[in-house]
Coordinates of C-alpha atoms in Angstrom, one line a residue:
X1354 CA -6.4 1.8 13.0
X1355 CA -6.1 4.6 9.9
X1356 CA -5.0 3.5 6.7
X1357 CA -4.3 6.7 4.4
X1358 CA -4.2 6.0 0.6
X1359 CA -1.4 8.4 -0.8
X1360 CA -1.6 7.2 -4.0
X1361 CA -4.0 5.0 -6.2
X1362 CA -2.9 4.9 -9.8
X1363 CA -1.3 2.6 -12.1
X1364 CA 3.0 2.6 -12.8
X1365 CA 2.0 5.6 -14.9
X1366 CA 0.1 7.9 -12.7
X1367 CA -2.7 10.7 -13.6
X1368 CA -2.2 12.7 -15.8
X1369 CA -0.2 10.3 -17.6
X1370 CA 3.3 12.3 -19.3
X1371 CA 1.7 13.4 -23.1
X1372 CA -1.4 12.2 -22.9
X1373 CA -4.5 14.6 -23.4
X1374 CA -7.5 12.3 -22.9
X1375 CA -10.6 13.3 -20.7
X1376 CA -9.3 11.9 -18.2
X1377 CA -5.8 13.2 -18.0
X1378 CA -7.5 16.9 -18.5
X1379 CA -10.0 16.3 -15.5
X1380 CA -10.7 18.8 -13.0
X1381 CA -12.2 16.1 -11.2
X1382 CA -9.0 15.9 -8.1
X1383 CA -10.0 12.1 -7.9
X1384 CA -8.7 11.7 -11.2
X1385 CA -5.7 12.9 -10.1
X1386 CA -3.7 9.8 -9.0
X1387 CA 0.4 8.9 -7.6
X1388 CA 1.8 5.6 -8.1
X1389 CA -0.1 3.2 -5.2
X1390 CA 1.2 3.4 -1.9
X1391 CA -1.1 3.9 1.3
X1392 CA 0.5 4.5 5.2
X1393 CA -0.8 2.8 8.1
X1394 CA -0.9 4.4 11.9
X1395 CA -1.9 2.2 14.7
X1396 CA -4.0 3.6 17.6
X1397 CA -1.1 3.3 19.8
X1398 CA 0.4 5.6 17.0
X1399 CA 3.1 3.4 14.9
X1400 CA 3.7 4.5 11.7
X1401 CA 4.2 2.2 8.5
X1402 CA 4.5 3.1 4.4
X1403 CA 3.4 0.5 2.4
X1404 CA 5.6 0.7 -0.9
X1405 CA 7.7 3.7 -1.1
X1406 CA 7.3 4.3 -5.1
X1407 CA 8.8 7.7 -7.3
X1408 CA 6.3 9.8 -6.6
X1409 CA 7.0 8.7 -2.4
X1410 CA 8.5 12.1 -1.7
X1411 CA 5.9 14.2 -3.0
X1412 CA 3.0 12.0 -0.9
X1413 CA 5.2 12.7 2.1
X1414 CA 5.0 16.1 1.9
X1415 CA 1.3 16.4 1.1
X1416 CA 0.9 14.5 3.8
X1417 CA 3.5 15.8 6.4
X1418 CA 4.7 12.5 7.0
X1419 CA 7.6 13.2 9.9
X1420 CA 8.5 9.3 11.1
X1421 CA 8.2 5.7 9.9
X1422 CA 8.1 2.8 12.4
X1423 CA 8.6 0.6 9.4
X1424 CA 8.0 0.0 5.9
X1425 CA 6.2 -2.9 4.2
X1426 CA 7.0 -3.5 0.5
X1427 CA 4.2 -5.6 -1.9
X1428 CA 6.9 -6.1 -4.7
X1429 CA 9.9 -4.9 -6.6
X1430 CA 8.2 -2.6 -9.4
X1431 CA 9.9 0.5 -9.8
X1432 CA 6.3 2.3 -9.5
X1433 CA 6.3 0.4 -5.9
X1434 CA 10.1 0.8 -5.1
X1435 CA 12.1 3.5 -6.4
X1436 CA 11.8 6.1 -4.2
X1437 CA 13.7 4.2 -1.6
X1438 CA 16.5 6.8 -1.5
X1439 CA 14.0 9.4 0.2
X1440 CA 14.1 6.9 3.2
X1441 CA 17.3 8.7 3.8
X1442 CA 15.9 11.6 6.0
X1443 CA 14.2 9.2 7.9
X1444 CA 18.2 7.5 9.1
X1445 CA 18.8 11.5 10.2
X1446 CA 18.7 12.7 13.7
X1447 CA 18.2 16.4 13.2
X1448 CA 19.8 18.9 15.3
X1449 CA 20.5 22.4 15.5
X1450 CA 22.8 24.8 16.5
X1451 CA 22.3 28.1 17.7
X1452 CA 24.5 29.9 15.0
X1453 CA 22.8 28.2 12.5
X1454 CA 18.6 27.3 12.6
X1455 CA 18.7 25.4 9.7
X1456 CA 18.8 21.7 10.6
X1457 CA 21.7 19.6 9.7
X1458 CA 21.3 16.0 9.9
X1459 CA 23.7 13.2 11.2
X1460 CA 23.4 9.5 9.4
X1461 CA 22.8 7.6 13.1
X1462 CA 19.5 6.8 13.4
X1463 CA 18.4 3.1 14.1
X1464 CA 17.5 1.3 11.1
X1465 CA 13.9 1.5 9.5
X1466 CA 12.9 -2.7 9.2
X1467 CA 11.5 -3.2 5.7
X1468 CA 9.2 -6.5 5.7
X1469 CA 8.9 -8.3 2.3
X1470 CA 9.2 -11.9 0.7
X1471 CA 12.1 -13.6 -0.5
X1472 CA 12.3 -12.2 -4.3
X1473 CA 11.8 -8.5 -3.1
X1474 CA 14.7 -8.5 -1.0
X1475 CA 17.0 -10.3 -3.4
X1476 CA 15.8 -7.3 -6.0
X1477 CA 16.3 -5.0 -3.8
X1478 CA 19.8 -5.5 -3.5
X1479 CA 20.8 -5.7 -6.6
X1480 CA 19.0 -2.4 -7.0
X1481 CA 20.0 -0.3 -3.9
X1482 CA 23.6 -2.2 -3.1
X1483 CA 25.0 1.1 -2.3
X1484 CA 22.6 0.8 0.9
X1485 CA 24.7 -1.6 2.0
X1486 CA 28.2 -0.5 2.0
X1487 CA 29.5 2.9 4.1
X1488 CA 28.3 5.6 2.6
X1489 CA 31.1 7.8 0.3
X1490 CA 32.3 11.3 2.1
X1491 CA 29.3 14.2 1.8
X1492 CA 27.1 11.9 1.1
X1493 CA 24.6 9.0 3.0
X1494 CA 22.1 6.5 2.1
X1495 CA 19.2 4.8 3.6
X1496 CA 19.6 2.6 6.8
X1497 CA 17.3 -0.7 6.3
X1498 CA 16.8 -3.8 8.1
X1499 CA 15.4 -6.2 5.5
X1500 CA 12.8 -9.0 7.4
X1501 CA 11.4 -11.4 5.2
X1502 CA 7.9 -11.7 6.1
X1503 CA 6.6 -15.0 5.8
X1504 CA 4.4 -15.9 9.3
X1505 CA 2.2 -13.4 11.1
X1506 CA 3.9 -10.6 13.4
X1507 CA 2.5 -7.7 16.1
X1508 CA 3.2 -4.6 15.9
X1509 CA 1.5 -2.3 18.4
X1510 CA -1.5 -3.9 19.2
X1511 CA -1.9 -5.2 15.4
X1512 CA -1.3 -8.7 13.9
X1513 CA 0.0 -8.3 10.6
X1514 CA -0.6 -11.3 8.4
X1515 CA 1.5 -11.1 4.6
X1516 CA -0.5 -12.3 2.3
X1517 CA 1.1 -14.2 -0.4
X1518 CA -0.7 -13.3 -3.6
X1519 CA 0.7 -13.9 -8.0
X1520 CA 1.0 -10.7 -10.4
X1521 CA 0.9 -12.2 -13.4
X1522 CA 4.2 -14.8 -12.7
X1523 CA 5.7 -12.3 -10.1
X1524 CA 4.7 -13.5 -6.8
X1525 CA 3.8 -10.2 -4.5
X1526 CA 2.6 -10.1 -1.0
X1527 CA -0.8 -8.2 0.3
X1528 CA -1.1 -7.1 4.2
X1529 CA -3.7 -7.8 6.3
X1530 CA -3.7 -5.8 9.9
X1531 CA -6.1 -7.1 12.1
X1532 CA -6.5 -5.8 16.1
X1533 CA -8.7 -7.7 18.5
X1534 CA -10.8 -6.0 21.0
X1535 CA -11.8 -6.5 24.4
X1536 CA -14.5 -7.9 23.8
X1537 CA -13.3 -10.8 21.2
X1538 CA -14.0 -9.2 18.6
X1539 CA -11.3 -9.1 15.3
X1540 CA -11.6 -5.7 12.9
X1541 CA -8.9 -5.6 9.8
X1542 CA -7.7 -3.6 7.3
X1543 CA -6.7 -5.6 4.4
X1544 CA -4.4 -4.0 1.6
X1545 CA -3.9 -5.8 -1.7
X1546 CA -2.2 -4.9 -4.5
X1547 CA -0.7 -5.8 -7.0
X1548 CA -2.5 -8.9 -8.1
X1549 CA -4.0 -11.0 -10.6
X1550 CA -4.5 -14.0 -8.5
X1551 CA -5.0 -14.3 -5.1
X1552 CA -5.0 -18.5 -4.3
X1553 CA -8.2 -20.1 -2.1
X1554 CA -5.5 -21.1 0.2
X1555 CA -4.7 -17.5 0.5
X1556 CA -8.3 -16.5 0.6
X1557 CA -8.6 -18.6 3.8
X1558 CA -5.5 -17.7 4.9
X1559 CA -7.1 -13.9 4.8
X1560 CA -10.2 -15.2 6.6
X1561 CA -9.1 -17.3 9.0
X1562 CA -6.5 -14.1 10.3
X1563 CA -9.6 -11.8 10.1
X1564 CA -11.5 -14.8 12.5
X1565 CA -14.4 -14.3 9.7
X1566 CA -15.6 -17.9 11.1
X1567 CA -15.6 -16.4 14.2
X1568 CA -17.4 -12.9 13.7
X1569 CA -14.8 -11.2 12.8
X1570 CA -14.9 -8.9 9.7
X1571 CA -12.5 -7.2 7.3
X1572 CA -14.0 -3.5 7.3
X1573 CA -12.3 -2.1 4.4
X1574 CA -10.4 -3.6 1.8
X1575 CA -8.0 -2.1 -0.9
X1576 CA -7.3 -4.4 -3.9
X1577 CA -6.1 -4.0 -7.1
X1578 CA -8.6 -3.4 -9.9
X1579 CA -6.6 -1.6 -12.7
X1580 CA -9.3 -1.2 -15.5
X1581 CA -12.6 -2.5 -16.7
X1582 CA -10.7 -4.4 -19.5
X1583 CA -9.0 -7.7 -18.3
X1584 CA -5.3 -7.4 -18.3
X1585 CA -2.6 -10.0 -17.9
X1586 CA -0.9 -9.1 -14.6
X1587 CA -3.3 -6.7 -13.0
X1588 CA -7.7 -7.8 -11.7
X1589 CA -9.9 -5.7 -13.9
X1590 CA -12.4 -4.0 -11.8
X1591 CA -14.6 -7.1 -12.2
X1592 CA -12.4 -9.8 -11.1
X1593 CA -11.4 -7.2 -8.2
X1594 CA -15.0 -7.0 -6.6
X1595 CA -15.2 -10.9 -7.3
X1596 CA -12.0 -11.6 -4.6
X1597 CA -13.4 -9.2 -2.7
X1598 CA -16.8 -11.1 -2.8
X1599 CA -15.2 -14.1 -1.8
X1600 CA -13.1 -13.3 1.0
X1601 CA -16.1 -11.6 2.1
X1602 CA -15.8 -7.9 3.4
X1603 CA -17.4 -4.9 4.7
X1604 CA -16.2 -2.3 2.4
X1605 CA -14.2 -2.6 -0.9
X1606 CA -12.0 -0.2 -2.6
X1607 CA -10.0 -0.8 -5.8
X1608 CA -6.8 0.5 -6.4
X1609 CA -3.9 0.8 -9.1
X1610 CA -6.4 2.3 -11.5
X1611 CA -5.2 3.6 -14.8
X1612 CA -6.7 6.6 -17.2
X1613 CA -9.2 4.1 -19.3
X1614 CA -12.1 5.6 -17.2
X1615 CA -12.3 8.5 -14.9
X1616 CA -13.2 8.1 -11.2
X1617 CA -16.9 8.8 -11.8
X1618 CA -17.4 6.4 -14.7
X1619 CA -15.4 3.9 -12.2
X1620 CA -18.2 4.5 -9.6
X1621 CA -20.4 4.0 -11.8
X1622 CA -19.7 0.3 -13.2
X1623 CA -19.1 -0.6 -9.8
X1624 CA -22.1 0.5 -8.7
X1625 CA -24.0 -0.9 -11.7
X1626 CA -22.9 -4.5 -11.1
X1627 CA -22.1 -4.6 -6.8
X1628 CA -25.3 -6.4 -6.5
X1629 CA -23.8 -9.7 -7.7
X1630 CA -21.6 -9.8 -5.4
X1631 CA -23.5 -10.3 -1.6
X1632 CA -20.2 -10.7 0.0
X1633 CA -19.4 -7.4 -0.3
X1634 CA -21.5 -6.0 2.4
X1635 CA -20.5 -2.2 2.7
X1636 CA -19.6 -0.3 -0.3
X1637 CA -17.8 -1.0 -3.3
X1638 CA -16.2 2.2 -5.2
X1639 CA -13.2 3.1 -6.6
X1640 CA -10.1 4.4 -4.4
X1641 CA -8.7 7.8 -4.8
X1642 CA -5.7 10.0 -3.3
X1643 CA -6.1 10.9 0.4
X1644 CA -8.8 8.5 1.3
X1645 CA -8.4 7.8 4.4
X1646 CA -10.1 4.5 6.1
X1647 CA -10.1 4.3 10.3
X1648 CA -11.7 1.3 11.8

């Protein structure tokens, strides 16, 4: 399993528009940051985004994304949402004809399934309603299936858990992708953001899918951390690596990080206080673009 990060900042971004702190002038490329969104491929070779946010089209180049299996959404931010619309090359079957080698694209491509809770799809509705009505003459939109994701499913070889977690009074959903090997053993990816509360029910409910109990282990773990400050709707960095101790993981990686501190003074607090925190076994550091995690 890979999980690529394709982007790790806050609803701003780095450089954030006007600004002229340190940070925003880095030449550090960590400090460089899209709006949070990360892409899953499973070893049989499925393809998911989780969160498709403004800067989605960008990513997808950088990245030469070509074909989603699915999407997963976390919320209904428009830092986390609003690039839906670029789903629309992925409803295109391209052709080509010989007179002309540019590719033209037909709207009849199956439907991409978008997995998210109740609220999400409901928002996203009201939002994108023109995704659900023919499309006008010269023009097309998006094809979606919208799943609400409430119990555990498989993809591939993976069992996706949604974890249901609060952002400040929104109620968001983490991912947890767990495969189980030959032998027994249970290795997962968790992704969690945004979040300023993740419930003990939910922390078990992210152990017992990982089979923790059982010898399983969460190797890498993305959670939201967004400053060193506390904040209202967001972990600080702190209260970040303390869920993290508490679920109990190999590696931790925090996410959704605004310009308050560049990525090196980030790795540094984090390194300063990791040893309080025993159940984070691996490493603790901040996230940055392109980081990719395989397990």
């Amino acid at each position: 399993m890979k999980l690529l990060l394709l982007g790790t900042g806050t609803s701003h971004g780095i450089p954030v528009i006007g600004c002229d702190c340190a940070v925003c002038n880095s030449t550090d490329k960590r400090d460089k940051r899209y709006r949070s969104a990360a892409f899953f491929t499973s070893d049989q070779g499925s393809q998911i985004l989780i969160d498709v946010g403004p800067d989605f089209r960008m990513q997808a180049l950088e990245h030469k994304i070509k074909k989603l299996d699915a999407v997963f959404l976390t919320h209904s931010h428009a830092d986390h949402l609003h690039g839906l619309d670029d789903l629309r090359v992925f409803s295109c079957e391209m052709y080509k004809k010989p007179e002309n080698p540019r590719s033209l694209a037909q709207y009849n491509a199956p439907a991409i399934p978008v997995y998210t809770n109740a609220s999400t799809i409901k928002d996203l509705i009201n939002r994108f309603g023109y995704f659900f009505i023919p499309p006008k003459e010269g023009g097309g939109h998006a094809k979606v299936e919208l799943k609400e994701a409430s119990e555990p499913f498989i993809i591939d070889d993976v069992c996706i858990t949604p974890i249901p977690m609060m952002h400040g009074h929104l109620e968001t959903v983490g991912w947890l992708f767990t495969k189980t090997y030959a032998n027994g053993c249970k290795k997962s990816i968790a992704y969690l953001t945004d979040c300023s509360y993740i419930s003990d029910q939910s922390i078990e409910l992210l152990r017992k899918a990982a089979g923790i109990e059982e010898g399983g282990v969460i190797e890498e773990c993305v959670i939201d951390g967004l400053r060193v400050q506390k904040h209202s709707t967001h972990f600080s960095v702190i209260e970040a690596m303390e869920a993290a101790n508490k679920i109990g993981v190999n590696n931790m990686w925090v996410t959704h990080l605004t310009h308050n501190s560049s990525h090196v003074e980030y790795q540094a607090y984090m390194k300063e206080h990791k040893a309080q925190f025993p159940g984070i076994k691996g490493t603790a550091a901040p996230a940055y673009d392109g980081l990719l995690l395989e397990v």
